[in-house]
Short mmCIF file of C-alpha atoms in Angstrom, two decimals:
data_model
loop_
_atom_site.label_atom_id
_atom_site.label_comp_id
_atom_site.label_asym_id
_atom_site.label_seq_id
_atom_site.Cartn_x
_atom_site.Cartn_y
_atom_site.Cartn_z
CA MET A 183 135.35 199.07 -10.00
CA SER A 184 133.44 202.28 -10.44
CA LEU A 185 129.89 201.72 -11.57
CA ALA A 186 129.87 205.19 -13.13
CA THR A 187 132.41 204.03 -15.68
CA PRO A 188 131.21 200.64 -16.79
CA SER A 189 133.71 198.08 -17.96
CA PRO A 190 133.40 197.14 -21.64
CA SER A 191 131.49 193.96 -20.94
CA GLU A 192 128.84 196.00 -19.20
CA GLN A 193 127.65 197.25 -22.55
CA GLY A 194 127.59 193.71 -23.94
CA ALA A 195 130.80 194.30 -25.89
CA TYR A 196 134.09 192.61 -25.20
CA ARG A 197 137.03 191.07 -27.00
CA LEU A 198 137.91 187.38 -27.02
CA GLU A 199 141.20 185.90 -28.10
CA VAL A 200 140.64 182.54 -29.78
CA ASN A 201 143.51 180.50 -31.17
CA GLY A 202 145.68 183.61 -31.17
CA ARG A 203 143.16 185.73 -33.07
CA GLY A 204 141.20 188.63 -31.57
CA HIS A 205 137.41 188.83 -32.02
CA ASP A 206 135.12 191.69 -31.01
CA VAL A 207 131.83 190.49 -29.57
CA VAL A 208 129.08 193.09 -29.61
CA ASP A 209 125.45 193.30 -28.46
CA SER A 210 125.75 190.13 -26.43
CA TRP A 211 123.58 189.02 -23.54
CA ALA A 212 125.38 188.58 -20.24
CA GLY A 213 124.23 184.99 -19.85
CA GLU A 214 125.81 183.75 -23.08
CA SER A 215 128.22 180.90 -22.49
CA LEU A 216 131.61 180.79 -24.12
CA LEU A 217 130.39 177.78 -26.10
CA TYR A 218 127.45 179.76 -27.50
CA VAL A 219 129.63 182.70 -28.47
CA LEU A 220 132.30 180.49 -30.04
CA ARG A 221 129.78 178.60 -32.16
CA ASN A 222 126.99 181.05 -32.86
CA ARG A 223 128.79 184.38 -32.99
CA LEU A 224 132.34 183.55 -34.00
CA GLY A 225 131.86 180.44 -36.15
CA TYR A 226 134.14 178.06 -34.27
CA LEU A 227 132.15 174.86 -34.78
CA GLY A 228 134.77 172.50 -33.32
CA PRO A 229 133.49 172.69 -29.75
CA LYS A 230 130.19 170.78 -29.80
CA ASN A 231 127.02 171.61 -27.95
CA ALA A 232 125.40 168.63 -26.27
CA CYS A 233 124.58 168.60 -22.58
CA GLU A 234 125.15 172.27 -21.62
CA GLN A 235 125.86 171.16 -18.05
CA GLY A 236 129.49 170.06 -18.07
CA GLU A 237 128.64 166.36 -18.17
CA CYS A 238 129.75 165.32 -21.65
CA GLY A 239 132.98 167.20 -22.40
CA SER A 240 132.17 167.70 -26.08
CA CYS A 241 132.73 171.46 -25.72
CA SER A 242 136.17 171.11 -24.06
CA VAL A 243 138.55 174.01 -24.72
CA LEU A 244 141.68 175.35 -23.08
CA LEU A 245 141.23 178.58 -21.14
CA ASP A 246 144.58 180.08 -20.18
CA GLY A 247 145.96 176.57 -20.57
CA ARG A 248 143.35 174.87 -18.35
CA LEU A 249 140.97 172.26 -19.75
CA VAL A 250 137.39 173.43 -19.16
CA CYS A 251 133.90 172.97 -20.55
CA ALA A 252 133.12 176.05 -22.66
CA CYS A 253 129.42 175.61 -21.86
CA LEU A 254 130.08 176.52 -18.20
CA VAL A 255 132.13 179.66 -18.83
CA LEU A 256 130.37 183.01 -19.09
CA ALA A 257 131.79 184.31 -22.36
CA ALA A 258 132.23 187.88 -21.14
CA SER A 259 134.33 186.66 -18.22
CA ALA A 260 136.79 185.04 -20.66
CA ALA A 261 137.78 188.42 -22.11
CA GLY A 262 141.53 188.83 -21.68
CA GLN A 263 142.10 185.10 -21.40
CA GLU A 264 143.67 182.88 -24.00
CA ILE A 265 141.15 180.47 -25.53
CA VAL A 266 142.26 177.46 -27.58
CA THR A 267 139.72 175.30 -29.40
CA VAL A 268 140.31 172.09 -31.36
CA GLU A 269 140.81 174.33 -34.42
CA GLY A 270 143.89 175.86 -32.82
CA LEU A 271 145.83 172.77 -31.78
CA ALA A 272 147.74 172.07 -35.01
CA ASP A 273 150.58 174.30 -36.16
CA SER A 274 148.54 175.61 -39.10
CA GLU A 275 145.03 175.34 -40.50
CA GLU A 276 146.27 173.00 -43.24
CA GLU A 277 147.74 170.50 -40.80
CA LEU A 278 146.51 168.06 -38.21
CA SER A 279 148.07 167.68 -34.78
CA ASP A 280 149.67 164.36 -33.87
CA VAL A 281 146.65 163.56 -31.68
CA GLN A 282 144.21 164.29 -34.50
CA GLN A 283 146.21 162.12 -36.90
CA ALA A 284 146.40 159.29 -34.37
CA PHE A 285 142.60 159.34 -33.90
CA ILE A 286 142.25 158.88 -37.67
CA ASP A 287 144.94 156.22 -37.94
CA HIS A 288 143.47 154.15 -35.12
CA GLY A 289 139.83 154.52 -36.09
CA ALA A 290 139.06 156.27 -32.82
CA VAL A 291 136.21 158.15 -34.46
CA GLN A 292 132.75 156.85 -35.20
CA CYS A 293 129.99 159.48 -35.21
CA GLY A 294 132.62 162.10 -34.43
CA PHE A 295 130.57 164.26 -32.10
CA CYS A 296 132.75 163.71 -29.03
CA THR A 297 135.99 163.78 -31.01
CA PRO A 298 136.91 167.49 -30.82
CA GLY A 299 136.49 167.52 -27.05
CA LEU A 300 138.46 164.31 -26.65
CA ILE A 301 141.27 165.66 -28.85
CA VAL A 302 141.54 168.78 -26.68
CA ALA A 303 141.48 166.68 -23.50
CA VAL A 304 144.21 164.36 -24.82
CA HIS A 305 146.38 167.33 -25.79
CA ASP A 306 145.92 168.67 -22.26
CA LEU A 307 146.83 165.30 -20.73
CA LEU A 308 149.97 164.67 -22.77
CA GLY A 309 151.07 168.29 -22.33
CA ARG A 310 150.97 167.84 -18.52
CA LEU A 311 151.94 164.18 -18.29
CA PRO A 312 154.03 162.98 -21.25
CA ASP A 313 154.11 159.38 -19.96
CA PRO A 314 150.75 158.68 -18.32
CA THR A 315 149.69 155.34 -16.90
CA GLU A 316 146.54 153.69 -18.24
CA LEU A 317 144.68 154.84 -15.14
CA GLU A 318 145.83 158.42 -15.70
CA VAL A 319 144.59 158.26 -19.29
CA ARG A 320 141.22 156.93 -18.13
CA GLU A 321 140.93 159.62 -15.50
CA ALA A 322 141.96 162.35 -17.96
CA ILE A 323 139.15 161.51 -20.38
CA SER A 324 136.59 160.57 -17.75
CA GLY A 325 134.70 163.79 -18.48
CA ASN A 326 134.44 163.13 -22.22
CA LEU A 327 131.55 160.85 -23.09
CA CYS A 328 131.75 158.68 -26.21
CA ARG A 329 128.76 156.44 -26.83
CA CYS A 330 130.07 154.83 -30.05
CA THR A 331 133.58 153.54 -29.70
CA GLY A 332 133.70 151.94 -26.27
CA TYR A 333 136.96 153.88 -25.88
CA GLY A 334 139.24 151.00 -26.96
CA ARG A 335 140.54 152.73 -30.07
CA ILE A 336 140.74 156.04 -28.26
CA PHE A 337 143.14 154.46 -25.76
CA GLU A 338 145.10 153.02 -28.69
CA ALA A 339 145.39 156.46 -30.27
CA VAL A 340 146.56 158.03 -27.00
CA GLU A 341 149.10 155.26 -26.55
CA ALA A 342 150.42 155.81 -30.09
CA VAL A 343 150.94 159.54 -29.48
CA ARG A 344 152.53 158.88 -26.09
CA ARG A 345 155.01 156.50 -27.66
CA SER A 346 155.86 158.63 -30.68
CA ARG A 347 156.36 161.77 -28.59
CA LEU A 348 158.60 159.94 -26.14
CA GLU A 349 160.62 158.46 -29.01
CA ALA A 350 160.93 161.89 -30.64
CA SER A 351 162.21 163.43 -27.40
CA SER A 352 164.72 160.68 -26.55
CA MET B 260 122.36 193.35 -17.39
CA ALA B 261 126.11 193.10 -17.20
CA VAL B 262 129.07 190.89 -16.47
CA PHE B 263 131.58 192.52 -14.13
CA VAL B 264 135.10 191.20 -14.04
CA PRO B 265 136.66 192.82 -10.96
CA THR B 266 140.41 192.43 -10.63
CA SER B 267 140.69 193.19 -6.92
CA LEU B 268 138.77 192.29 -3.79
CA GLU B 269 138.02 195.95 -3.15
CA GLU B 270 136.34 196.29 -6.55
CA LEU B 271 134.33 193.14 -5.91
CA LEU B 272 133.14 194.19 -2.45
CA THR B 273 132.24 197.67 -3.72
CA ALA B 274 130.15 196.16 -6.51
CA ARG B 275 128.38 193.83 -4.07
CA ALA B 276 127.72 196.75 -1.69
CA GLU B 277 126.29 198.92 -4.43
CA ARG B 278 124.17 196.13 -5.89
CA PRO B 279 123.22 193.79 -3.04
CA GLY B 280 122.35 190.35 -4.33
CA LEU B 281 124.57 190.80 -7.37
CA ASP B 282 125.06 187.27 -8.74
CA LEU B 283 128.52 185.81 -8.20
CA VAL B 284 130.11 183.25 -10.51
CA ALA B 285 133.41 181.48 -9.92
CA GLY B 286 133.91 178.28 -11.95
CA GLY B 287 130.37 178.40 -13.31
CA THR B 288 129.84 174.67 -12.78
CA ASP B 289 126.64 175.29 -10.80
CA LEU B 290 125.37 178.76 -11.77
CA VAL B 291 125.93 178.59 -15.53
CA VAL B 292 124.08 175.26 -15.70
CA GLU B 293 121.09 176.98 -14.12
CA VAL B 294 121.40 179.82 -16.66
CA ASN B 295 121.79 177.43 -19.62
CA PHE B 296 118.63 175.56 -18.60
CA GLY B 297 116.63 178.73 -18.08
CA ARG B 298 116.21 178.02 -14.36
CA HIS B 299 118.05 181.12 -13.24
CA ARG B 300 117.35 184.53 -14.67
CA LEU B 301 120.71 186.24 -14.79
CA GLU B 302 120.74 189.91 -13.93
CA ASP B 303 124.05 191.56 -13.14
CA VAL B 304 126.78 189.10 -12.37
CA ALA B 305 130.34 189.45 -11.07
CA SER B 306 132.97 186.93 -12.11
CA LEU B 307 135.27 186.01 -9.24
CA SER B 308 137.90 184.38 -11.41
CA ARG B 309 140.21 187.39 -11.67
CA VAL B 310 140.23 188.43 -8.00
CA PRO B 311 143.71 187.44 -6.78
CA GLU B 312 142.84 187.73 -3.07
CA LEU B 313 140.41 184.80 -3.39
CA GLY B 314 142.93 182.35 -4.84
CA GLY B 315 145.40 179.94 -3.28
CA TRP B 316 145.85 178.96 0.36
CA ARG B 317 148.12 179.95 3.23
CA ARG B 318 149.11 178.97 6.74
CA GLU B 319 148.08 181.05 9.73
CA GLY B 320 149.88 180.67 13.06
CA PRO B 321 152.02 177.63 13.93
CA ALA B 322 152.63 174.99 11.26
CA GLY B 323 151.38 172.15 13.48
CA PRO B 324 148.44 171.80 15.85
CA GLY B 325 147.17 175.20 16.99
CA GLY B 326 147.72 176.62 13.52
CA HIS B 327 145.22 177.07 10.73
CA LEU B 328 145.04 176.72 6.99
CA VAL B 329 143.19 179.45 5.15
CA LEU B 330 141.82 178.11 1.87
CA GLY B 331 140.81 180.83 -0.58
CA SER B 332 137.29 180.54 -1.94
CA GLY B 333 138.75 180.52 -5.44
CA LEU B 334 140.75 177.37 -4.74
CA THR B 335 139.82 174.86 -7.45
CA TYR B 336 139.38 171.13 -6.91
CA THR B 337 142.47 170.57 -9.05
CA GLU B 338 144.43 172.83 -6.70
CA MET B 339 143.19 170.83 -3.69
CA LEU B 340 145.04 167.87 -5.23
CA ASP B 341 148.36 169.73 -5.10
CA PRO B 342 150.68 167.37 -3.13
CA THR B 343 151.67 169.98 -0.51
CA LEU B 344 148.07 170.76 0.35
CA ALA B 345 146.92 167.15 -0.08
CA GLU B 346 149.43 166.08 2.56
CA LEU B 347 148.00 168.60 5.03
CA LEU B 348 144.35 167.89 4.18
CA PRO B 349 144.17 164.38 2.69
CA SER B 350 140.42 164.05 3.17
CA LEU B 351 139.84 167.26 1.21
CA ALA B 352 142.08 166.00 -1.59
CA GLN B 353 140.25 162.66 -1.64
CA ALA B 354 136.92 164.47 -1.87
CA ALA B 355 138.19 166.83 -4.58
CA ARG B 356 139.33 163.90 -6.71
CA THR B 357 135.80 162.49 -6.76
CA VAL B 358 134.30 165.73 -8.06
CA GLY B 359 133.15 165.69 -11.69
CA SER B 360 135.88 165.37 -14.29
CA PRO B 361 139.20 167.13 -14.97
CA GLN B 362 137.22 169.89 -16.71
CA ILE B 363 134.97 170.39 -13.68
CA ARG B 364 137.86 170.18 -11.20
CA ASN B 365 139.77 172.83 -13.15
CA ALA B 366 136.84 175.23 -12.94
CA GLY B 367 134.87 174.46 -9.76
CA THR B 368 135.94 176.07 -6.50
CA LEU B 369 135.71 175.61 -2.76
CA GLY B 370 133.77 178.86 -2.48
CA GLY B 371 131.35 177.66 -5.11
CA ASN B 372 130.73 174.41 -3.23
CA LEU B 373 130.05 176.45 -0.07
CA GLY B 374 127.91 179.05 -1.82
CA THR B 375 125.76 176.47 -3.61
CA ALA B 376 125.45 174.53 -0.34
CA SER B 377 124.00 171.48 -2.05
CA PRO B 378 123.35 168.61 0.37
CA ALA B 379 125.59 166.62 -2.01
CA GLY B 380 128.45 169.14 -2.03
CA ASP B 381 131.51 166.91 -1.75
CA THR B 382 133.73 169.23 0.29
CA LEU B 383 131.04 170.02 2.87
CA PRO B 384 131.23 166.82 4.99
CA VAL B 385 135.02 167.22 4.94
CA LEU B 386 134.82 170.82 6.11
CA ALA B 387 132.35 169.72 8.80
CA ALA B 388 134.73 167.03 10.06
CA LEU B 389 137.62 169.50 9.97
CA GLU B 390 135.54 171.98 12.04
CA ALA B 391 136.07 174.63 9.40
CA GLU B 392 134.89 178.20 9.68
CA VAL B 393 133.80 180.26 6.69
CA LEU B 394 135.36 183.69 6.29
CA LEU B 395 132.90 186.17 4.83
CA GLY B 396 133.74 189.68 3.71
CA SER B 397 131.84 192.81 2.77
CA ALA B 398 132.74 196.46 2.32
CA ALA B 399 131.97 196.81 6.06
CA GLY B 400 134.46 194.15 7.20
CA THR B 401 134.83 190.42 7.69
CA ARG B 402 133.28 187.75 9.93
CA LEU B 403 134.00 184.10 10.66
CA VAL B 404 131.05 181.72 10.75
CA PRO B 405 131.29 178.04 11.76
CA LEU B 406 130.34 175.76 8.86
CA GLY B 407 127.32 174.46 10.77
CA GLU B 408 125.94 177.98 11.02
CA PHE B 409 126.91 178.95 7.48
CA VAL B 410 124.93 176.19 5.77
CA THR B 411 121.39 176.80 7.01
CA GLY B 412 119.48 174.40 4.76
CA PRO B 413 119.57 172.68 1.39
CA LYS B 414 121.10 175.27 -0.95
CA ARG B 415 120.66 177.93 1.74
CA THR B 416 123.42 179.82 3.51
CA ALA B 417 123.97 182.65 5.94
CA LEU B 418 125.69 184.73 3.25
CA ALA B 419 124.33 188.31 3.34
CA PRO B 420 123.45 190.04 0.05
CA ASP B 421 126.44 192.36 0.34
CA GLU B 422 128.89 189.63 1.36
CA VAL B 423 131.31 187.41 -0.52
CA ILE B 424 132.82 184.09 0.64
CA LEU B 425 136.51 184.84 1.09
CA ALA B 426 137.89 181.59 2.46
CA ALA B 427 137.46 178.51 4.61
CA ARG B 428 139.61 178.50 7.75
CA VAL B 429 140.58 175.04 8.92
CA PRO B 430 142.44 174.06 12.11
CA VAL B 431 145.52 171.96 11.45
CA ALA B 432 144.99 168.47 12.88
CA ARG B 433 147.59 165.72 13.11
CA GLY B 434 146.14 162.31 12.38
CA HIS B 435 144.57 160.04 9.80
CA GLN B 436 141.88 161.35 7.44
CA GLU B 437 139.55 159.53 5.07
CA PHE B 438 136.81 160.41 2.59
CA LEU B 439 134.50 157.83 1.04
CA LYS B 440 131.69 158.45 -1.40
CA VAL B 441 129.09 156.24 -3.04
CA GLY B 442 127.90 156.89 -6.58
CA THR B 443 127.14 155.07 -9.79
CA ARG B 444 130.59 155.49 -11.34
CA ASN B 445 134.02 156.87 -10.47
CA ALA B 446 133.73 160.12 -12.44
CA MET B 447 130.99 162.69 -13.05
CA VAL B 448 128.92 161.51 -10.17
CA ILE B 449 126.86 163.31 -7.58
CA ALA B 450 127.13 161.64 -4.20
CA VAL B 451 124.49 159.17 -3.07
CA CYS B 452 126.21 159.50 0.29
CA SER B 453 129.64 160.45 1.58
CA VAL B 454 131.61 160.15 4.79
CA ALA B 455 134.61 162.18 5.97
CA LEU B 456 136.60 160.95 8.96
CA VAL B 457 139.24 163.08 10.68
CA LEU B 458 141.41 161.97 13.60
CA ASP B 459 142.80 164.75 15.75
CA GLU B 460 145.57 163.19 17.82
CA GLN B 461 146.21 166.36 19.81
CA ALA B 462 142.60 166.67 20.96
CA ARG B 463 142.11 162.87 20.95
CA GLN B 464 139.00 163.30 18.87
CA VAL B 465 137.53 161.38 15.99
CA ARG B 466 135.29 163.63 13.90
CA VAL B 467 132.82 162.39 11.31
CA GLY B 468 131.07 164.46 8.63
CA LEU B 469 128.26 163.01 6.51
CA GLY B 470 127.15 164.26 3.10
CA SER B 471 124.02 163.64 1.00
CA VAL B 472 122.18 162.06 3.92
CA GLY B 473 120.48 165.17 5.25
CA PRO B 474 119.52 168.72 4.33
CA VAL B 475 122.91 169.98 5.53
CA PRO B 476 126.25 168.30 6.29
CA ILE B 477 125.85 166.25 9.48
CA ARG B 478 128.28 165.55 12.32
CA ALA B 479 127.84 162.08 13.81
CA LEU B 480 128.58 163.14 17.39
CA GLU B 481 127.65 159.95 19.25
CA ALA B 482 129.65 157.89 16.80
CA GLU B 483 132.57 160.28 17.29
CA ARG B 484 132.52 159.81 21.07
CA PHE B 485 132.37 156.06 20.66
CA ALA B 486 135.25 156.02 18.14
CA ALA B 487 137.51 158.09 20.37
CA GLU B 488 137.39 155.18 22.86
CA VAL B 489 138.47 152.56 20.33
CA VAL B 490 141.45 154.42 18.87
CA ASP B 491 144.90 153.80 20.34
CA TRP B 492 146.02 157.40 20.65
CA SER B 493 149.67 156.45 21.00
CA THR B 494 149.59 155.27 17.37
CA GLY B 495 146.58 157.15 16.03
CA ARG B 496 145.03 153.90 14.77
CA PHE B 497 141.79 152.06 15.36
CA SER B 498 142.56 149.34 17.90
CA GLY B 499 139.18 147.72 18.50
CA GLY B 500 137.55 144.67 16.98
CA GLU B 501 134.81 143.75 14.53
CA ALA B 502 132.04 144.47 17.05
CA ASP B 503 133.40 148.00 17.59
CA LEU B 504 133.41 148.70 13.86
CA ARG B 505 129.82 147.46 13.63
CA ARG B 506 128.75 149.61 16.57
CA PHE B 507 130.51 152.64 15.08
CA GLY B 508 128.72 152.09 11.76
CA GLU B 509 125.35 151.78 13.49
CA LEU B 510 125.89 155.03 15.36
CA VAL B 511 126.84 156.81 12.13
CA GLY B 512 123.79 155.38 10.39
CA ALA B 513 121.61 156.57 13.26
CA ALA B 514 122.94 160.11 12.84
CA ALA B 515 122.00 160.24 9.15
CA ARG B 516 118.73 161.86 8.09
CA PRO B 517 118.43 160.58 4.51
CA ILE B 518 115.51 160.96 2.12
CA ASP B 519 114.27 159.11 -0.97
CA ASP B 520 115.04 160.99 -4.17
CA HIS B 521 115.95 160.34 -7.82
CA ARG B 522 119.50 159.32 -6.87
CA SER B 523 118.74 156.79 -4.16
CA ILE B 524 116.43 155.73 -1.38
CA ALA B 525 116.76 156.59 2.29
CA SER B 526 117.27 153.02 3.49
CA TYR B 527 120.13 152.42 1.04
CA ARG B 528 121.76 155.71 2.00
CA ARG B 529 121.63 154.88 5.70
CA ARG B 530 123.11 151.45 5.07
CA ALA B 531 125.79 152.89 2.75
CA VAL B 532 127.00 155.54 5.23
CA GLU B 533 127.24 152.81 7.86
CA VAL B 534 129.49 150.72 5.64
CA CYS B 535 131.56 153.71 4.48
CA ALA B 536 132.09 154.91 8.05
CA ARG B 537 133.16 151.47 9.18
CA ARG B 538 135.66 151.21 6.34
CA ALA B 539 136.98 154.70 7.03
CA LEU B 540 137.70 153.86 10.67
CA GLU B 541 139.21 150.51 9.72
CA ARG B 542 141.54 152.19 7.23
CA THR B 543 143.20 154.16 10.02
CA MET B 544 144.89 150.84 10.88
CA SER B 545 146.95 151.09 7.70
CA ARG B 546 148.30 154.49 8.68
CA GLN B 547 152.04 154.83 8.11
CA ALA B 548 154.03 155.67 11.23
CA ALA B 549 154.62 159.43 11.21
#
């Protein structure tokens, strides 16, 4: 890296690819988290802002296919990586993903604040492990805090998707 | 102020040489929290996530005893759970699985745990028990520093302003390994105390690393010497009795230097490391024949 020829992010400008769409970010401060940029600059309000320290999981997104907390990623460092938010999980903007539909069908939503992060985490889980054990499900969502549901209906929703995907593939 | 995203080690080391003290961020699970809460004023920062030389792990020298494993500083906790590596370093995998949540394990790195050097860093007692060395690099070259000299105090290290943590270098040991940690729940928990136990059948050593019970990771040397006498080295298993386990626990507890803080009190921590150490040694009895 030559400091005489600064990389784009050095001038506070960089390009993020979110849900397959490119966005130019300009005049940003280096310390802005990916969560801040997604919500406050680009209008993706799915990832929620709660703890800002990676404890609650409500800002969960996929970064190059890995489940991470957007609040802990420096936005400028995510340039060139593929970002998927809850808005990008279904096939189109008019549809819901099977996980989203199952959360509705099973009443796995109360206040709804943790829901987008949980949906992303469940997509990540079932993408990696199509037939998880109950313990694997619990571990997979252990970083997503829900203070309303007690998780019972969330487990039911995950189980429903697990079963329907396995049936569809057999 | 700027975010650099170097894509080679050379670029990274050049940047660090030209701007000594340049902030480094890997998974962001420590540094970005400090930034989000206004506790760290971010100036220039280099992201380590796109430097290929820092990722993965490799063998050095013979595959068995005498050889080493070189663990890149960019190795994530999730990657420490990879079955091939977990079989070679089970205590590291056990420790990695207790870190945070899937989100945190996908982002956080070994180098980050070393660089932050928190007394509660979960990999640090493991690296202490493994007798790891830390490989540091700068534009001027590299140096290997034993873990005990690298971590100089709570959140303080021997890293020079122009250096970067490249890797941890760990001798391959044949024998049982355990990691136990006490916290308030299974996930998302910072250790109240932790114990790593490593048997080295070649050297006939039992090595014990303690976390969260002192300003730096602690080796329980007297307890180690005692334990080496109550292991049957033909099987690599603990072969003593209840009184030996109790004595071992007492010696581990005596090595701890815990404090009272918002997570626990010193007396509980000392008691808890005793119990964890005892259980760790006892568990070597269940070791499968190699």
